[in-house]
Tab-separated table of C-alpha atoms and ligand atoms in Angstrom:
chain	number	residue	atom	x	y	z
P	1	UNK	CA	0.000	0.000	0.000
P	2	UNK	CA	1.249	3.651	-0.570
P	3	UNK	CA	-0.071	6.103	2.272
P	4	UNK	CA	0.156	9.777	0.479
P	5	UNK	CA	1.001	12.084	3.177
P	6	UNK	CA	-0.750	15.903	2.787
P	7	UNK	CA	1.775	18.301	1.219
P	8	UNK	CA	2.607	20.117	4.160
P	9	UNK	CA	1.942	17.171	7.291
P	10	UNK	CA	3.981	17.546	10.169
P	11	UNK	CA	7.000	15.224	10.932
P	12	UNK	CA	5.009	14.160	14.365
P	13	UNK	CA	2.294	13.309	12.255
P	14	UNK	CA	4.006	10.933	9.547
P	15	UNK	CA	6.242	9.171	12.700
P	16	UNK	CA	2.456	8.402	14.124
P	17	UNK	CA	1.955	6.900	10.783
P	18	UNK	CA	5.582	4.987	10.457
P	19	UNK	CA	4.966	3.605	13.835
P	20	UNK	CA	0.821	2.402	12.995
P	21	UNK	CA	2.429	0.554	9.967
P	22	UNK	CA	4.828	-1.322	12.160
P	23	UNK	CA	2.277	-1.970	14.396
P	24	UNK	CA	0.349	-3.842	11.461
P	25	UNK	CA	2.917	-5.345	10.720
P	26	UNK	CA	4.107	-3.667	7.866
P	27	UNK	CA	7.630	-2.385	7.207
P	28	UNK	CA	7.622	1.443	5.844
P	29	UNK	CA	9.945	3.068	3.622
P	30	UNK	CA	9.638	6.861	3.272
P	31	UNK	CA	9.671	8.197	-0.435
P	32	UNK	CA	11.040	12.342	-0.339
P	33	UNK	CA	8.861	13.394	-3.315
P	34	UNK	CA	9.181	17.014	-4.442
P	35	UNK	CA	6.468	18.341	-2.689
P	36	UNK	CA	4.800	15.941	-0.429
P	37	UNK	CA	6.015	12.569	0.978
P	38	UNK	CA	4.768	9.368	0.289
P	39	UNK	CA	5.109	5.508	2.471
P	40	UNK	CA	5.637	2.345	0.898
P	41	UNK	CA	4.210	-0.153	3.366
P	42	UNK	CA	5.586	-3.713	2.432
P	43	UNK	CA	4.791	-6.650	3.375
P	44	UNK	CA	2.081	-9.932	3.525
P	45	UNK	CA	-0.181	-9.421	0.642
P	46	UNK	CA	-3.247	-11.251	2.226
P	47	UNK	CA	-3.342	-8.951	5.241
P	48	UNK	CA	-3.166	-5.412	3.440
P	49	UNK	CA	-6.026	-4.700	4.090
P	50	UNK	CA	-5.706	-3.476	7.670
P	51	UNK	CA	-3.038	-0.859	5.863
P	52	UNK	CA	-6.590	1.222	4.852
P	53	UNK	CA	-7.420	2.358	7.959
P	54	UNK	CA	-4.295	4.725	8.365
P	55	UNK	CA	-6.631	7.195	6.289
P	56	UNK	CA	-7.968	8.749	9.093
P	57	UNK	CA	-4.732	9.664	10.847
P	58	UNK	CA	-3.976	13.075	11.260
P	59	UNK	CA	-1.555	14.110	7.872
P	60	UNK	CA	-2.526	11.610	5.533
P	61	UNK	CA	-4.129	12.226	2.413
P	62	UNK	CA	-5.072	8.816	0.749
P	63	UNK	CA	-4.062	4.886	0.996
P	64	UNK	CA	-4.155	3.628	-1.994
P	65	UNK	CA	-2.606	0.056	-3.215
P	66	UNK	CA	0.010	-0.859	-5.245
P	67	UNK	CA	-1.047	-2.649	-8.359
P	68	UNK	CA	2.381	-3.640	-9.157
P	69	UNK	CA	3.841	-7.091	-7.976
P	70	UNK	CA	6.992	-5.070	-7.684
P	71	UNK	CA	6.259	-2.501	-5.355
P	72	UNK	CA	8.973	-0.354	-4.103
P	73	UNK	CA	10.722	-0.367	-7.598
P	74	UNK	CA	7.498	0.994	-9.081
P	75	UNK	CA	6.396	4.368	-10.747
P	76	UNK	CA	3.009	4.052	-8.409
P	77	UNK	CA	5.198	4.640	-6.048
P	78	UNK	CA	7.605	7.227	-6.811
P	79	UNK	CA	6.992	9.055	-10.363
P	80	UNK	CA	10.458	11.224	-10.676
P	81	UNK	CA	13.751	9.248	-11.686
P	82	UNK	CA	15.684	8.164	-8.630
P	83	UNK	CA	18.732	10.151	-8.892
P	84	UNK	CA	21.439	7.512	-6.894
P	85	UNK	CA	24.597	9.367	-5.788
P	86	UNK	CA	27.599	7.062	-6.368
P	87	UNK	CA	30.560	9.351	-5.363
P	88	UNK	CA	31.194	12.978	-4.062
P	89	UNK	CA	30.741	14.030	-7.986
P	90	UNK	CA	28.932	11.056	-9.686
P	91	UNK	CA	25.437	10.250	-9.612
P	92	UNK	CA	23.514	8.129	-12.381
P	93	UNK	CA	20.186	9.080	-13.118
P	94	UNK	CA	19.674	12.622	-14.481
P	95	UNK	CA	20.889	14.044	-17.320
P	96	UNK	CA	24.814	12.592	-17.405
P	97	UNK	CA	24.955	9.732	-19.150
P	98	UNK	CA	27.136	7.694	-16.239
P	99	UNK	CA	29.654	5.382	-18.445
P	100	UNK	CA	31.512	2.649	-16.688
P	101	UNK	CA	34.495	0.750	-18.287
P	102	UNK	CA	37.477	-1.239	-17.114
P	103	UNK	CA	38.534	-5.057	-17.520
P	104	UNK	CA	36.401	-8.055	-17.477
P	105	UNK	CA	38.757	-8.784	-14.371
P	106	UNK	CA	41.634	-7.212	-12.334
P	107	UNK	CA	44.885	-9.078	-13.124
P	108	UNK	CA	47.537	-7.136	-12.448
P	109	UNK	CA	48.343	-3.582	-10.309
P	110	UNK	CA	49.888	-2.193	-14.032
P	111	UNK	CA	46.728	-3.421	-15.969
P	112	UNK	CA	43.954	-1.908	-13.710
P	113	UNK	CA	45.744	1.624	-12.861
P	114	UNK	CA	46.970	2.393	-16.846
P	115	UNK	CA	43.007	1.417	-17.777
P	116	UNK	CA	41.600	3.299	-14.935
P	117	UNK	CA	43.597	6.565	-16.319
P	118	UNK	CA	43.044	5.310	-19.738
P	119	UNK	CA	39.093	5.255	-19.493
P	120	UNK	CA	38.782	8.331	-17.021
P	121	UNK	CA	41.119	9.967	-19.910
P	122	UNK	CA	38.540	8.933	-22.430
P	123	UNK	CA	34.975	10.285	-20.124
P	124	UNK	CA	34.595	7.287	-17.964
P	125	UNK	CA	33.310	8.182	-14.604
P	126	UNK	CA	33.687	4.863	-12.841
P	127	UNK	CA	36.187	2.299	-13.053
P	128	UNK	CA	34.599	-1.440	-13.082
P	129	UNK	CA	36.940	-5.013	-12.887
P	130	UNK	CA	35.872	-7.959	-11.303
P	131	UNK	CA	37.966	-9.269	-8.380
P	132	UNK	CA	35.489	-12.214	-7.934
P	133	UNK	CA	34.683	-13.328	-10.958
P	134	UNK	CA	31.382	-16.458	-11.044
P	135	UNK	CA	32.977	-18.164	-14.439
P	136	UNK	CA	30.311	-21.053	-15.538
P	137	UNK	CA	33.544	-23.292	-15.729
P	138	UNK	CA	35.281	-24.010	-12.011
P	139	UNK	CA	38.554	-24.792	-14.444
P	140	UNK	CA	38.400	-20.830	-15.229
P	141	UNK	CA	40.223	-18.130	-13.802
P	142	UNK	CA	38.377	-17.262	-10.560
P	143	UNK	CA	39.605	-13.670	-9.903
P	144	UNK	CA	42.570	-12.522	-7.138
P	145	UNK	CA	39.960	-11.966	-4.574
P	146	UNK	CA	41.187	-9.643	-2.219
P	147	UNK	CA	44.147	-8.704	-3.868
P	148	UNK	CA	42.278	-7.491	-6.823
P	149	UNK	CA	39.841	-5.433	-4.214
P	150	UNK	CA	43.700	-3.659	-3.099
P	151	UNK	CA	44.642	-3.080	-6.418
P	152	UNK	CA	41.106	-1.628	-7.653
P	153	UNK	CA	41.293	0.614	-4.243
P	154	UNK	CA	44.827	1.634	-5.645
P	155	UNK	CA	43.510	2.527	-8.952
P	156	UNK	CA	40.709	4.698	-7.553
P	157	UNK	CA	43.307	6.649	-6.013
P	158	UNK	CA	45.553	6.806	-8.795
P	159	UNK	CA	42.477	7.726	-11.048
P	160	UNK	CA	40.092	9.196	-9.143
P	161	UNK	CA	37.159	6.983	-10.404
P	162	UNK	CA	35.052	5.193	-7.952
P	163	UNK	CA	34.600	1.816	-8.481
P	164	UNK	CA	31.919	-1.461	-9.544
P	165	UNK	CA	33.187	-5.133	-8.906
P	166	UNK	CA	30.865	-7.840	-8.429
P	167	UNK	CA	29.701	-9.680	-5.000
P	168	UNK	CA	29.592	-13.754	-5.602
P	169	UNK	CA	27.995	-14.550	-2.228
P	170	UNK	CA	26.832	-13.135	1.046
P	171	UNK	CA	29.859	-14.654	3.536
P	172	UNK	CA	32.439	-11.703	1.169
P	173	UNK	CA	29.569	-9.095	0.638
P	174	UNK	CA	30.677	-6.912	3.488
P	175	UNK	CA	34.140	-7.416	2.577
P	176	UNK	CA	33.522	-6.468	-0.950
P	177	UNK	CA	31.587	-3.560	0.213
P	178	UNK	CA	34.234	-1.945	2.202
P	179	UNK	CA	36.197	-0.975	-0.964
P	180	UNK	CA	33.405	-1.021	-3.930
P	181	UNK	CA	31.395	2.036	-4.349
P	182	UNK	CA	29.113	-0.112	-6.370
P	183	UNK	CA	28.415	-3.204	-5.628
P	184	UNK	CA	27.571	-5.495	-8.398
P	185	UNK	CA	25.088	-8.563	-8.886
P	186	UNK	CA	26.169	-10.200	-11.866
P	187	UNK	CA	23.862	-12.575	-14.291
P	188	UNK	CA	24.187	-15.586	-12.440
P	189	UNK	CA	23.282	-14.259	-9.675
P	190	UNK	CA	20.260	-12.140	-10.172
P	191	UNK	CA	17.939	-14.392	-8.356
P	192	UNK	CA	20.287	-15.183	-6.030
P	193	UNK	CA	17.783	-14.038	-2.886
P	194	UNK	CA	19.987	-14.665	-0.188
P	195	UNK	CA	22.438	-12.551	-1.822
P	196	UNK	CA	20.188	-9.982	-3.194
P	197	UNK	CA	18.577	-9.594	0.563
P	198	UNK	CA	22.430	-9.126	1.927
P	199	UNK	CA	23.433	-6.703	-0.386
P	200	UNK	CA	19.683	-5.121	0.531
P	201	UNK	CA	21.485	-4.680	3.820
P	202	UNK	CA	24.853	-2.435	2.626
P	203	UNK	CA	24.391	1.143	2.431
P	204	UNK	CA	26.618	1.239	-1.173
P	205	UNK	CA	24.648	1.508	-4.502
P	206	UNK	CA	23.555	-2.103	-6.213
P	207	UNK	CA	24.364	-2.698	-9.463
P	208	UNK	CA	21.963	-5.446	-10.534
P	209	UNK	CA	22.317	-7.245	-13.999
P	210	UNK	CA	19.432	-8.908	-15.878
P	211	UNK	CA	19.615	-12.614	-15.620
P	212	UNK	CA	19.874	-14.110	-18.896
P	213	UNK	CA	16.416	-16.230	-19.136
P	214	UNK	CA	14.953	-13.332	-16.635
P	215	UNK	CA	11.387	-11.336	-17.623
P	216	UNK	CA	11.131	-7.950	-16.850
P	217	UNK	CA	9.388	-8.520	-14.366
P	218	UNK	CA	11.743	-10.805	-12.992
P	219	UNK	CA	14.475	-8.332	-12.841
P	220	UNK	CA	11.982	-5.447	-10.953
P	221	UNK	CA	11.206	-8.079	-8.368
P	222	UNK	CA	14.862	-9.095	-8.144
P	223	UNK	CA	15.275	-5.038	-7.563
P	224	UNK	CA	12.645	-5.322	-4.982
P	225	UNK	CA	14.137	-7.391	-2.840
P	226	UNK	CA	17.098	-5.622	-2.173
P	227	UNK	CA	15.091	-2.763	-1.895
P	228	UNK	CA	12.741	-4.250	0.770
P	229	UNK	CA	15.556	-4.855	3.198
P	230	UNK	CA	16.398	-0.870	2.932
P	231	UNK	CA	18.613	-0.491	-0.113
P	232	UNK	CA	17.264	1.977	-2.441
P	233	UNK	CA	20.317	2.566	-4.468
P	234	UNK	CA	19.564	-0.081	-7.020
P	235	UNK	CA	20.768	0.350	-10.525
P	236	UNK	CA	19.536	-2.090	-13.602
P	237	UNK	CA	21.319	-3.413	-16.237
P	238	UNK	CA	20.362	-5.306	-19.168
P	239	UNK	CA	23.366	-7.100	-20.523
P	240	UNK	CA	21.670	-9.235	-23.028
P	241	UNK	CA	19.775	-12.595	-22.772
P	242	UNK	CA	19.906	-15.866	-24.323
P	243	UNK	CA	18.133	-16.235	-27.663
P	244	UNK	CA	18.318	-18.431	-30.021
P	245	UNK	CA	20.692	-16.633	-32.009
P	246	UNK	CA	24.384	-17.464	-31.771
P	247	UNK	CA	25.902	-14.628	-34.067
P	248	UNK	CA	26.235	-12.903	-30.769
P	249	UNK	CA	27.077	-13.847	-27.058
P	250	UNK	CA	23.795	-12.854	-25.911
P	251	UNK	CA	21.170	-11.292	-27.771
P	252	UNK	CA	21.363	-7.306	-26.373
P	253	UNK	CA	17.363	-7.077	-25.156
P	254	UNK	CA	17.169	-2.705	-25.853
P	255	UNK	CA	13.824	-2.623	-26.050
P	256	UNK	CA	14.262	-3.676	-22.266
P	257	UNK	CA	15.206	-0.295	-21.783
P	258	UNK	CA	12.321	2.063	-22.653
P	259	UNK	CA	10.415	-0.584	-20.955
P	260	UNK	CA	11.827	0.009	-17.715
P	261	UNK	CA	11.825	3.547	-17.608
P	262	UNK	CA	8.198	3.226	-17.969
P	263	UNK	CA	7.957	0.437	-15.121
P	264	UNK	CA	10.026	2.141	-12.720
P	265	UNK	CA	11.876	5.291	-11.001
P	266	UNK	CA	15.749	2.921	-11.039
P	267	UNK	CA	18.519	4.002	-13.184
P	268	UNK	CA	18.483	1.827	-16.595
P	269	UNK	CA	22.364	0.946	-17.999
P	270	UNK	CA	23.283	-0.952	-20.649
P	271	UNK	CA	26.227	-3.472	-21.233
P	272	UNK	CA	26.774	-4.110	-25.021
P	273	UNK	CA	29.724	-5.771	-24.055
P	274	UNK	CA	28.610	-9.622	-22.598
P	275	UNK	CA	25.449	-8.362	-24.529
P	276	UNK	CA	26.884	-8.976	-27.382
P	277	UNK	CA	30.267	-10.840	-26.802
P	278	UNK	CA	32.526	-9.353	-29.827
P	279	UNK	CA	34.209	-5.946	-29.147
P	280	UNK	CA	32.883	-4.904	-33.001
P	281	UNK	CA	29.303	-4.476	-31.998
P	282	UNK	CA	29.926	-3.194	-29.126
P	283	UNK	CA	30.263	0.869	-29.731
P	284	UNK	CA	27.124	0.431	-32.328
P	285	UNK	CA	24.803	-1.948	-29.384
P	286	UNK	CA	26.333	1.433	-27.318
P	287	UNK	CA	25.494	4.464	-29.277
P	288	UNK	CA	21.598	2.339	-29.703
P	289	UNK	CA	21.443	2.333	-26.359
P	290	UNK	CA	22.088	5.875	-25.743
P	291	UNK	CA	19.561	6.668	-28.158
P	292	UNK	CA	17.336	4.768	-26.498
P	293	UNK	CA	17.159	6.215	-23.466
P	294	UNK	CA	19.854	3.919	-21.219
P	295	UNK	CA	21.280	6.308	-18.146
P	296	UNK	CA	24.422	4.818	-18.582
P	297	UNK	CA	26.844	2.614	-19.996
P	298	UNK	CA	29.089	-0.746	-18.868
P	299	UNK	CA	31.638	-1.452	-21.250
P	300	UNK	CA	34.763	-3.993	-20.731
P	301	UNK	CA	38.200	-2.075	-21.673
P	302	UNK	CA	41.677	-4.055	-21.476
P	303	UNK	CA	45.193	-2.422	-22.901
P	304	UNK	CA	45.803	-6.075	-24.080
P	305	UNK	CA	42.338	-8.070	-25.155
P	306	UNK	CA	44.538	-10.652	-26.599
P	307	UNK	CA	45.876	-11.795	-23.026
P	308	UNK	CA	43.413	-10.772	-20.879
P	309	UNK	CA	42.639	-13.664	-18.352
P	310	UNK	CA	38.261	-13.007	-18.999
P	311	UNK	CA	36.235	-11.805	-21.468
P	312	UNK	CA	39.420	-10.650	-24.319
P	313	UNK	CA	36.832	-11.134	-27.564
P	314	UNK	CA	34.398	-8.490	-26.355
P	315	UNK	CA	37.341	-5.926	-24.967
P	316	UNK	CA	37.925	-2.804	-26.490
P	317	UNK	CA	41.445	-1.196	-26.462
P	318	UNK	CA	42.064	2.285	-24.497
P	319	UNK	CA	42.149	3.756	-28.384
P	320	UNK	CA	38.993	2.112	-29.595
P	321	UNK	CA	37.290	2.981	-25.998
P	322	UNK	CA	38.076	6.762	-26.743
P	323	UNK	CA	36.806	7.294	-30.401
P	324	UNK	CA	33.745	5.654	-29.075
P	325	UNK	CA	33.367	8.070	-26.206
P	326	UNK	CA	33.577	10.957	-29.011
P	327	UNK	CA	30.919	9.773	-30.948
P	328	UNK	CA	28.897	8.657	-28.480
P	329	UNK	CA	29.085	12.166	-26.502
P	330	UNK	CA	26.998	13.522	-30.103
P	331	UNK	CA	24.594	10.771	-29.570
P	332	UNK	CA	24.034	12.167	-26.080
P	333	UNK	CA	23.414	15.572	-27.272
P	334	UNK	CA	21.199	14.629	-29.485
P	335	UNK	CA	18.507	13.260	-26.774
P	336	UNK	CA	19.510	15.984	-24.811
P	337	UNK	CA	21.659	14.344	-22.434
P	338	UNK	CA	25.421	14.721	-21.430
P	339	UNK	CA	28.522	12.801	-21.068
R	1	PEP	C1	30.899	-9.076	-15.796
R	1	PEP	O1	30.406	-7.941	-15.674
R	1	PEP	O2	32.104	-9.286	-16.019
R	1	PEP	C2	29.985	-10.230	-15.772
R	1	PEP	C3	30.372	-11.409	-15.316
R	1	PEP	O3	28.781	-9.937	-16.281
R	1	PEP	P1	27.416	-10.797	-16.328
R	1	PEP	O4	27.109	-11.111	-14.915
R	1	PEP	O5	26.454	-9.855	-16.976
R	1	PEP	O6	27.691	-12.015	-17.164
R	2	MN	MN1	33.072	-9.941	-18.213
């Protein structure tokens, strides 16, 4: 249920309210809209109900329920983009087109500082490189762990970027959230609940990818549960699914992307990189996605595709990673948004 406060309601009034829901059994989470504030109230569906009666405390306008399966995620609930602050000077969500880019995974101390300069050079705002890396083969390179973690904390402070690497399982979450400033949920994870209710529990921005046999609606209920345990700070990104088309890695879903913005208030990226797997499509699957209306961008970068331990085919060098920028900063422009 959403309980519309009056424009205007005093704070006294709307902690009444916050502590009635709790009563019901309900757990509340306080939207700031621009001129009036609005509470989620989450919870058992079959008991809602009881939610209606909060009408006729002082400060509250209407209760009205959310049609949505996903509830916090929704537009019923919150109508204006979220804006999600990921650093002192980057947020994702308004009019900056946020573009992430770094390696498939952190190697080496020399690989992941000269790409972090490379791609901050270039327009990046935040660095990405997986430390743990969930392979589908156990026989493939598994990521340094916490050494990669030190060496991405020593390229933020050679670069300046803040940084996305992914979270495998809840028992490293909190150590993987002491140095991310993003904290990412990759593919094969994204219904991963225990992990998606743990990372719910951080107070760092989730990056959550689109599973690849996920629905939409799949993916805003996956948001919803990290977002019930407190996390708001959920961004979405499709990253392809599987088809049955093997020209390409994945088959890059875009028209995910205007569907989202209509479905909900979350931050929409894309990754044309493991969307489509070959690092020729990727600056076209980029600029579409731009056009399209995607806040932001994920793309894999590595100095030397060749020999990179993860993901080499769909890599683009520093060079190539920098003419794209250029063209893709007109492509911004032209749907009036920035890079
Ligand atoms: C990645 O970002 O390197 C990654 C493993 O992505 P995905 O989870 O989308 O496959
Ligand atoms: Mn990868």
């Amino acid at each position: 249920m959403i309980i519309v406060m009056k424009a205007g309601a005093a704070k006294k009034e709307k902690d009444e309210v916050l502590k009635r829901i709790r009563e019901l059994g309900y757990k509340p989470h306080v939207i700031h809209g621009t001129t009036r504030d609005v509470i989620g109230a989450v919870g058992d569906e079959r008991g809602k109900l009881v939610l209606q009666s909060i009408e006729s405390m002082h400060g509250v306008e209407s209760v009205v329920p959310i049609l949505k399966p996903y509830k916090l995620a929704s537009k019923e609930v919150k109508r204006e983009p979220s804006l999600i602050r990921i650093s002192e000077n980057v947020s994702i969500g308004g009019r900056e087109i946020v573009v992430m880019a770094g390696p498939c995974s952190v190697e080496n101390e020399k690989q992941i500082v000269e790409t972090a300069i490379a791609v901050r050079d270039a327009g990046a705002r935040v660095l990405r490189g997986g430390a743990y890396k969930p392979r589908t083969s156990p026989y493939s390179f598994q990521g340094l762990e916490e050494e990669g973690l030190r060496l991405l904390d020593k390229a933020r402070r050679e670069s300046g970027l803040p940084i996305a690497t992914e979270v495998v399982n809840p028992e490293t979450a909190e150590l993987v959230a002491e140095y991310a400033d993003i904290l990412q949920i990759g593919a094969r994870n994204s219904q991963n609940f225990a992990l998606l209710k743990k990372v719910g529990q951080l107070k760092k921005p989730v990056l959550l990818k689109r599973g690849m046999s996920m629905t939409i609606q799949e993916f805003l209920m996956s948001a919803e549960y990290v977002m019930s345990e407190g996390n708001q700070a959920v961004i979405l990104c499709e990253r392809g699914i599987r088809t049955f088309e093997t020209a390409t890695r994945n088959t890059l879903d875009l028209s995910a992307i205007p569907v989202l913005k209509e479905q909900t208030h979350l931050p929409v990226i894309a990754d044309p990189s493991h969307g489509t797997g070959n690092h020729r499509y990727v600056a076209p699957m980029a600029f579409a996605a731009v056009a399209g209306g995607a806040d932001g961008l994920m793309i894999e970068v590595h100095p030397d595709p060749e020999h990179a331990s993860s993901d080499g085919p769909q890599s683009l060098r520093p060079d190539k990673f920098a003419a794209m920028m250029v063209r893709l900063r007109m492509i911004a422009e032209s749907v009036e948004r920035s890079i």
